[in-house]
Short mmCIF file of C-alpha atoms in Angstrom, two decimals:
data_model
loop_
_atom_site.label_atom_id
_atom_site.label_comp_id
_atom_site.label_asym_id
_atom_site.label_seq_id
_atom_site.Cartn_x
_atom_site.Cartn_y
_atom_site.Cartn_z
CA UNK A 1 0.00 0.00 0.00
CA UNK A 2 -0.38 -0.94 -1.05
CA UNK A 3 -0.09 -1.51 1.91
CA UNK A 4 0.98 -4.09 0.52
CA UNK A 5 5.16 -4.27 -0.36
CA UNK A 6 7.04 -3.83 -2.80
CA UNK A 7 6.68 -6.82 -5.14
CA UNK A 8 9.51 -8.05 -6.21
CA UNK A 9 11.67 -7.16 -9.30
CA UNK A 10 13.12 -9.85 -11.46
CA UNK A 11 16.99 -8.83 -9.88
CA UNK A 12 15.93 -9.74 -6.81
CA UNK A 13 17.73 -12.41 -4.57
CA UNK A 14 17.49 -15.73 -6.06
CA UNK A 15 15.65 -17.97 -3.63
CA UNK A 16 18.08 -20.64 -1.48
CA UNK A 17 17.66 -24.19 -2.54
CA UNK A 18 16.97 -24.84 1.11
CA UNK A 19 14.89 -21.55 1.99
CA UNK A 20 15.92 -20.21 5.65
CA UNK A 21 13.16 -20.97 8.43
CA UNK A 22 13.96 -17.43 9.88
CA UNK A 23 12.11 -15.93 6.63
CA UNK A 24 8.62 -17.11 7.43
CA UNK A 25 8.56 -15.05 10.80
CA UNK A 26 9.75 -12.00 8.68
CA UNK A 27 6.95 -12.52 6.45
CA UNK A 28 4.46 -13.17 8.58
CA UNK A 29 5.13 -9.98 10.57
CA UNK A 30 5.74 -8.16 7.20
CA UNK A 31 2.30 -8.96 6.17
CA UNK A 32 0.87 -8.27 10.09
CA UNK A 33 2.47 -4.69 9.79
CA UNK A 34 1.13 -4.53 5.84
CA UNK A 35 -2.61 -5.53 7.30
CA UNK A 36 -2.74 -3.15 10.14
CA UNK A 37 -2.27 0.04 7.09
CA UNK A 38 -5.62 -1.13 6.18
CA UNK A 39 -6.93 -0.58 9.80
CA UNK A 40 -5.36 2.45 10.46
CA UNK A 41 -6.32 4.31 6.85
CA UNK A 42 -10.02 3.19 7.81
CA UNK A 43 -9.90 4.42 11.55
CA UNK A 44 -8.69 7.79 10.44
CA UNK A 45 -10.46 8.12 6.72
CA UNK A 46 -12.38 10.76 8.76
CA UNK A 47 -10.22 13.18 9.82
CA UNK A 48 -7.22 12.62 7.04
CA UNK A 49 -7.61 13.25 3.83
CA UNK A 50 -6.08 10.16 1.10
CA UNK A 51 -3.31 11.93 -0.87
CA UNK A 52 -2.54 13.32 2.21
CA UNK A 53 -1.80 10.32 3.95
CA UNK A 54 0.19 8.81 0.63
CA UNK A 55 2.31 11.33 0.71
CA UNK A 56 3.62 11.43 4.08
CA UNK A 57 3.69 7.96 4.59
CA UNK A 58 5.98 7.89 1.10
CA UNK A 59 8.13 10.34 2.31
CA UNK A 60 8.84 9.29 5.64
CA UNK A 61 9.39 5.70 4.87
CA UNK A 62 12.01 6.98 2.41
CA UNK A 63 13.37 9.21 4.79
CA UNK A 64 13.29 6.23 7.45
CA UNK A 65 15.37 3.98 5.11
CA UNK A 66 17.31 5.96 2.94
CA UNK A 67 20.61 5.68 5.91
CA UNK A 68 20.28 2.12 6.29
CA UNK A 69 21.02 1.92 2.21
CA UNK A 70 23.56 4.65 2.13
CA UNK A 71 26.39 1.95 0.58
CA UNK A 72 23.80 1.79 -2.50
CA UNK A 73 23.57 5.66 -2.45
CA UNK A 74 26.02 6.10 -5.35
CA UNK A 75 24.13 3.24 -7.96
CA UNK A 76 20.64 4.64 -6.56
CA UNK A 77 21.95 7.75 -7.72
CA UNK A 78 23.23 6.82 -11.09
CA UNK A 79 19.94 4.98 -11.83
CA UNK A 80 18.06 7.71 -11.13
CA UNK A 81 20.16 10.06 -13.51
CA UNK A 82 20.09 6.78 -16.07
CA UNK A 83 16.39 6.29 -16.46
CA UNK A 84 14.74 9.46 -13.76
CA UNK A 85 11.17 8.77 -16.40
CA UNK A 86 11.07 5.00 -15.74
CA UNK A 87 11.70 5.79 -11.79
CA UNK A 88 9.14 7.71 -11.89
CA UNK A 89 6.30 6.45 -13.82
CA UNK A 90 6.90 2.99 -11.95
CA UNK A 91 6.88 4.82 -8.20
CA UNK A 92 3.90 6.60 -9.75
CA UNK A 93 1.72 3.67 -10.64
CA UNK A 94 2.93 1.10 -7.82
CA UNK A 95 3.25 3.52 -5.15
CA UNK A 96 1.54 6.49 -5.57
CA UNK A 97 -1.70 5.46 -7.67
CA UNK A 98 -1.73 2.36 -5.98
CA UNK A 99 -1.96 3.35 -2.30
CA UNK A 100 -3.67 6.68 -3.16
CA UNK A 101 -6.65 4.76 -4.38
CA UNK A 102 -6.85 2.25 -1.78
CA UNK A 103 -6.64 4.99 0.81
CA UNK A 104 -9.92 6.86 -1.25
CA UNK A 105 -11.99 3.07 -1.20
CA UNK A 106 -11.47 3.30 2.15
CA UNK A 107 -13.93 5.75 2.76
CA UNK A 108 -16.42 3.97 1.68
CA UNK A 109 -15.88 0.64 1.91
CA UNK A 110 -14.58 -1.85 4.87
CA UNK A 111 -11.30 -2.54 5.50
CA UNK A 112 -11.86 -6.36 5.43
CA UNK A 113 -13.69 -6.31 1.91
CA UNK A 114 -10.42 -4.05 0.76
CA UNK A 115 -8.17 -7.09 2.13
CA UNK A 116 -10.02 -9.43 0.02
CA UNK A 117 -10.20 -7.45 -3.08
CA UNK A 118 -6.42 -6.50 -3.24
CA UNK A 119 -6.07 -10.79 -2.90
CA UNK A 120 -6.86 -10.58 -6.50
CA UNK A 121 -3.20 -8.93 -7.23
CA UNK A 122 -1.62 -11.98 -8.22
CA UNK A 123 -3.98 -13.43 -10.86
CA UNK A 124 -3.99 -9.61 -12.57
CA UNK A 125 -0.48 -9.93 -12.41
CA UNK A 126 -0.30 -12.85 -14.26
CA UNK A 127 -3.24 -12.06 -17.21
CA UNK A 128 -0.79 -8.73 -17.36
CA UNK A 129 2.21 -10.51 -17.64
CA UNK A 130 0.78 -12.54 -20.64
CA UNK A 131 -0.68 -9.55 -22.36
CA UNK A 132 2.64 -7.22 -21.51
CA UNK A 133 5.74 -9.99 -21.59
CA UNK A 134 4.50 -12.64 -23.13
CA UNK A 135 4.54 -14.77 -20.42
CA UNK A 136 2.70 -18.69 -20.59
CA UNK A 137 -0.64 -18.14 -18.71
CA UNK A 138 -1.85 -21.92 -19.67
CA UNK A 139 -5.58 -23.81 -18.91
CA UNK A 140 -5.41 -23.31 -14.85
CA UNK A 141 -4.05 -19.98 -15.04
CA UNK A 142 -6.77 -18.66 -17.46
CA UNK A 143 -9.62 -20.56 -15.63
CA UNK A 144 -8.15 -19.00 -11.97
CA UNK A 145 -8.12 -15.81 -13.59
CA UNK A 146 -11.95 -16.09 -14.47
CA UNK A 147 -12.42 -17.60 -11.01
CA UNK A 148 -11.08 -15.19 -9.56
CA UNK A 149 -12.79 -12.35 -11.81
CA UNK A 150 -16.01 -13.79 -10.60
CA UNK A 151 -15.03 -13.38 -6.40
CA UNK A 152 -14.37 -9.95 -7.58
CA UNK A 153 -17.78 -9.18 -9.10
CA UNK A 154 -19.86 -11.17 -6.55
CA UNK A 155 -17.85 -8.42 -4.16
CA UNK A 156 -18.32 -4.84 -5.99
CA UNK A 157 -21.69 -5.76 -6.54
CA UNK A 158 -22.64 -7.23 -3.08
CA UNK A 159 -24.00 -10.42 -4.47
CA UNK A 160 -26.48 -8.94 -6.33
CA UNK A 161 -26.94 -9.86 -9.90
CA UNK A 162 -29.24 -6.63 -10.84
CA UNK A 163 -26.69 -4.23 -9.72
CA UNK A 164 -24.31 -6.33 -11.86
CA UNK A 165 -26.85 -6.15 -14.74
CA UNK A 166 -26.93 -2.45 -14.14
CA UNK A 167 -23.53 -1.88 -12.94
CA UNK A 168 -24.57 -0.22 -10.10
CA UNK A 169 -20.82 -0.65 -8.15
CA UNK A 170 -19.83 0.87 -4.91
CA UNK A 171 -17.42 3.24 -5.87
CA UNK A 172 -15.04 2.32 -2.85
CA UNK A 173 -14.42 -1.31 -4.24
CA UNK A 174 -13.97 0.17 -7.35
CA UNK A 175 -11.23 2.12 -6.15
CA UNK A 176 -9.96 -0.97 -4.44
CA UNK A 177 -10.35 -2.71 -8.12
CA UNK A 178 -8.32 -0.05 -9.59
CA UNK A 179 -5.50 -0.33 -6.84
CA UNK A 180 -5.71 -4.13 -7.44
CA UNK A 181 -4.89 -3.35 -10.82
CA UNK A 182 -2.18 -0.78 -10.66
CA UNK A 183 -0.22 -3.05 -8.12
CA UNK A 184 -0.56 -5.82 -10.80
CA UNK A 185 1.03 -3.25 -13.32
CA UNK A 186 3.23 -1.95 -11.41
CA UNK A 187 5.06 -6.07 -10.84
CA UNK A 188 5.06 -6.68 -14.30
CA UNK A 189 6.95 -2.98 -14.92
CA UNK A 190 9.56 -4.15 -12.75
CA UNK A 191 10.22 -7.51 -14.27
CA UNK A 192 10.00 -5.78 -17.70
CA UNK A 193 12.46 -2.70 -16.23
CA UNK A 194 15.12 -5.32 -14.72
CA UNK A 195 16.59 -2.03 -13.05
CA UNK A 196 19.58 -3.85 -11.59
CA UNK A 197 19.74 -2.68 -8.28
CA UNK A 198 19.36 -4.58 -4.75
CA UNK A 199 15.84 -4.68 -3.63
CA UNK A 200 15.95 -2.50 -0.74
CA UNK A 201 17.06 0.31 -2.28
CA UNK A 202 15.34 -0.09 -5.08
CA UNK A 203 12.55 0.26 -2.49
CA UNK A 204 13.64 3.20 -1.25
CA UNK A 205 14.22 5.02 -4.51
CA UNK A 206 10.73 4.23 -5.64
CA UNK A 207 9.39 5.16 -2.40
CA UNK A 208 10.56 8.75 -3.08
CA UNK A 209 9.55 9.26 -6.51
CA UNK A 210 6.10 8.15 -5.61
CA UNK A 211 6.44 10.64 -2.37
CA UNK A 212 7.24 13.09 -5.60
CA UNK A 213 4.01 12.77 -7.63
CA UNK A 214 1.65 12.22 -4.99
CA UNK A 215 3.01 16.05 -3.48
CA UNK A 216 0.79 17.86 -5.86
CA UNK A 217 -2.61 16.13 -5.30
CA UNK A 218 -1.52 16.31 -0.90
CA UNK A 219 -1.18 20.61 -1.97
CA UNK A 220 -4.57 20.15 -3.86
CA UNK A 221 -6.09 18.87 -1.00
CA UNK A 222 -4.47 21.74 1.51
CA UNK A 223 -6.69 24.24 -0.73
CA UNK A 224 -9.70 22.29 -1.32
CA UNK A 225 -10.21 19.43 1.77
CA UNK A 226 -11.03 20.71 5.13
CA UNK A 227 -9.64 17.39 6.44
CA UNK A 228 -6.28 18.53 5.26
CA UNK A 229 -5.14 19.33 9.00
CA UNK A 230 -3.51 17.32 10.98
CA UNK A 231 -5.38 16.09 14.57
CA UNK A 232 -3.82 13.87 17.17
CA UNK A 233 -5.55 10.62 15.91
CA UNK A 234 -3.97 11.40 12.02
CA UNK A 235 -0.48 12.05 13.43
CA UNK A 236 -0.82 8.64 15.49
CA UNK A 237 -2.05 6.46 12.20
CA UNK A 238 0.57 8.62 9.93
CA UNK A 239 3.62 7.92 12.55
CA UNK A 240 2.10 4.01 12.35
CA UNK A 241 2.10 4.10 8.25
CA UNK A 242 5.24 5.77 7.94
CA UNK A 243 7.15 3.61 10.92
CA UNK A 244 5.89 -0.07 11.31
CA UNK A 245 3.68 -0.07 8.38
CA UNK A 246 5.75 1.87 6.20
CA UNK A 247 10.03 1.37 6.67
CA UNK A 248 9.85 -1.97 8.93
CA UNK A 249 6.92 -3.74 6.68
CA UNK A 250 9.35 -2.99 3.62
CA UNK A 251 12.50 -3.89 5.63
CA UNK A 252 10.99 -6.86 6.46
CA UNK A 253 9.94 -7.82 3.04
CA UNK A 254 13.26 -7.66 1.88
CA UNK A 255 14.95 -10.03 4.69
CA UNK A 256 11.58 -12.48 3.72
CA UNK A 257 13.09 -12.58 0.13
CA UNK A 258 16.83 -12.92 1.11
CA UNK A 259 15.54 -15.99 2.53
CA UNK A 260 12.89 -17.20 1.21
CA UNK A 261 13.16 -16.23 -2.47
CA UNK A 262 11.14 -13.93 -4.23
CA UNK A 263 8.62 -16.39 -5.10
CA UNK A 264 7.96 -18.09 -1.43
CA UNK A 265 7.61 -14.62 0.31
CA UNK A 266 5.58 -13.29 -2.31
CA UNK A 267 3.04 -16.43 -2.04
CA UNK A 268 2.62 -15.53 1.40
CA UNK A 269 0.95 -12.31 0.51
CA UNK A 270 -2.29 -14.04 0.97
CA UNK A 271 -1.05 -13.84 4.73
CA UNK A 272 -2.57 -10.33 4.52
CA UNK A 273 -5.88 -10.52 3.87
CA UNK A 274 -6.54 -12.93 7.10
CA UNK A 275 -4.59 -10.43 9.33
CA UNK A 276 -7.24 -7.70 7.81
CA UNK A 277 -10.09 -9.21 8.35
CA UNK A 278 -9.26 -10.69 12.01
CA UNK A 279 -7.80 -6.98 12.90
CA UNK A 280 -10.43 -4.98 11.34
CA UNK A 281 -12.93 -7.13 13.76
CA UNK A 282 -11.11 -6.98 16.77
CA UNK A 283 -10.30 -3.29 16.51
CA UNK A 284 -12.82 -2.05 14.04
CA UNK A 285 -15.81 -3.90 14.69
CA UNK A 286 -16.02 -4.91 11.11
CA UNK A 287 -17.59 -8.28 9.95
CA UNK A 288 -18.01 -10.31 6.65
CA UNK A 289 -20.41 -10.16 5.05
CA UNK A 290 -22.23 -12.79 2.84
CA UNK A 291 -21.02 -11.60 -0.44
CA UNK A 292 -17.37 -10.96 0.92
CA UNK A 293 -17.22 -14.86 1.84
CA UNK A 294 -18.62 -15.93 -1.27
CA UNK A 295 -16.51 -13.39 -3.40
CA UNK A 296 -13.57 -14.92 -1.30
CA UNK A 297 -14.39 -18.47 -2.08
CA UNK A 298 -14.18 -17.89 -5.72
CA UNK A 299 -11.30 -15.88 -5.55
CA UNK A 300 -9.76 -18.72 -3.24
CA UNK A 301 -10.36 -21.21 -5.99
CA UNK A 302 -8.55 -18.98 -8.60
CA UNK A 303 -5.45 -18.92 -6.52
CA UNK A 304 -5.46 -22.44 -6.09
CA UNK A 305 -5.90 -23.39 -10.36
CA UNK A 306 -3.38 -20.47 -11.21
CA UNK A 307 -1.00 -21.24 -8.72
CA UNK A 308 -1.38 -24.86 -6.79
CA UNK A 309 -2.32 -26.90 -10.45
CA UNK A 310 0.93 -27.37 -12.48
CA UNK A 311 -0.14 -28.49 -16.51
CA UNK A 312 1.46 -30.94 -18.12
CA UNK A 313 4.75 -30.22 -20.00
CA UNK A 314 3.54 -30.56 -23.91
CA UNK A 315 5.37 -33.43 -25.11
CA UNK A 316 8.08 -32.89 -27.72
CA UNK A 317 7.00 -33.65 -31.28
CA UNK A 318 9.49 -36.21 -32.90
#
């Protein structure tokens, strides 16, 4: 945020060919931390307004991080001055769109449907990686895709099928939809970018060019949003998004993928939407609803095709 971290480019550290158990702890705090953004967006939607809060949680996660990288200062620096339009337009879309919308769902939608709707990530990712690198997507992947597609709809339209018909949507899960897909983008950039830098400060250069376009919408909303200032509960959730959810959750991602592999700590993504919806009860009061568990169940089953199925190799013609 995505609350959610930064996914991971195709530089990053190749995954051990026995993974470290000391990852899946990192992980699964990574994706605690990454859960409890959700909570504290929705607690303070009121009082804060959404660019505001991706802004400052941008910028102070950068800020946060940008010492403990400071051997990678010089090639963060030469990137930047390499490719400063690439930078930006990726920071833009993963970081800055993508946490921006999710932050404007929020007000009008619960933090537990938000958790399940960002689950459909992956499965965008991979339809975008077909369409965009020309990557396999193969029989399960297509039909977990369409699973998955369905979980979605049942969700936006609250299970029912004449607000489908008549695309009547609430337009917080539609901004959720929309962060989905600009997360999903914003993965298959990086693969296609192969920046060749180290993770971590990869993360922290992208951190600051989103903090860079999302500054104009925050002074937009100085002018125009009378939530623009900042009360005691809004400093508390911004020092919690910029801190634990913000520099640890992405310092934590990183030591998950040093050793677990990219691919293992990315799986456990799915981590997140259980913390969101048991956190969003407890301290929110929040509960599912019947279209969120059916619009889960589908979008369970389209994990499991795309991702647990493995098709058969074609065999070689003679």
């Amino acid at each position: 945020m995505q609350a959610i971290p930064i996914a991971h480019p195709a530089e990053a550290p190749v995954a051990r060919a026995i993974p470290s158990l000391a990852g899946y702890p990192a992980a699964a705090l990574c994706w605690l931390l990454s859960a409890g953004v959700y909570i504290a967006a929705k607690w303070v939607a009121p009082e804060m307004p959404p660019w505001g809060l991706c802004f400052w949680r941008l910028a102070l996660a950068c800020a946060i991080l940008l010492p403990i990288v400071h051997r990678h200062h010089g090639a963060v620096l030469a990137l930047l001055k390499s490719r400063p339009l690439e930078i930006v337009a990726v920071g833009a879309i993963g970081l800055t769109l993508c946490q921006g919308m999710i932050y404007h769902g929020l007000n009008d939608t619960d933090a537990t449907t938000a958790g399940i709707i960002m689950a459909m990530s992956p499965i965008m990712t991979m339809v975008l990686a077909r369409l965009v690198l020309g990557e396999p997507l193969g029989l399960w992947k297509s039909l977990g895709a369409v699973a998955a597609l369905a979980g979605m709809l049942v969700i936006v339209a609250h299970g029912k099928l004449d607000a489908l018909v008549q695309l009547r949507f609430n337009i917080g899960e539609l901004w959720i939809v929309g962060s989905a897909f600009c997360w999903a983008l914003y993965t298959v950039l990086l693969r296609r970018s192969k920046f060749g830098l180290e993770l971590l400060p990869l993360v922290v250069l992208l951190l600051g060019a989103g903090a860079l376009v999302a500054l104009p919408f925050h002074l937009w909303e100085i002018f125009n949003d009378e939530r623009s200032a900042l009360n005691a509960d809004g400093l508390l959730a911004l020092a919690y998004l910029a801190g634990p959810g913000g520099a640890l959750m992405y310092y934590l991602y990183n030591q998950s993928v040093e050793a677990l592999g990219a691919s293992r700590a990315s799986m456990l993504l799915y981590l997140q939407t259980l913390f969101v919806a048991v956190l969003a009860y407890l301290l929110l009061g929040e509960s599912l609803h019947d279209y969120d568990l059916l619009g889960a169940a589908f979008i369970v089953v389209g994990v499991v095709l795309a991702t647990a199925i493995k098709s058969r190799p074609v065999p070689a013609k003679a």
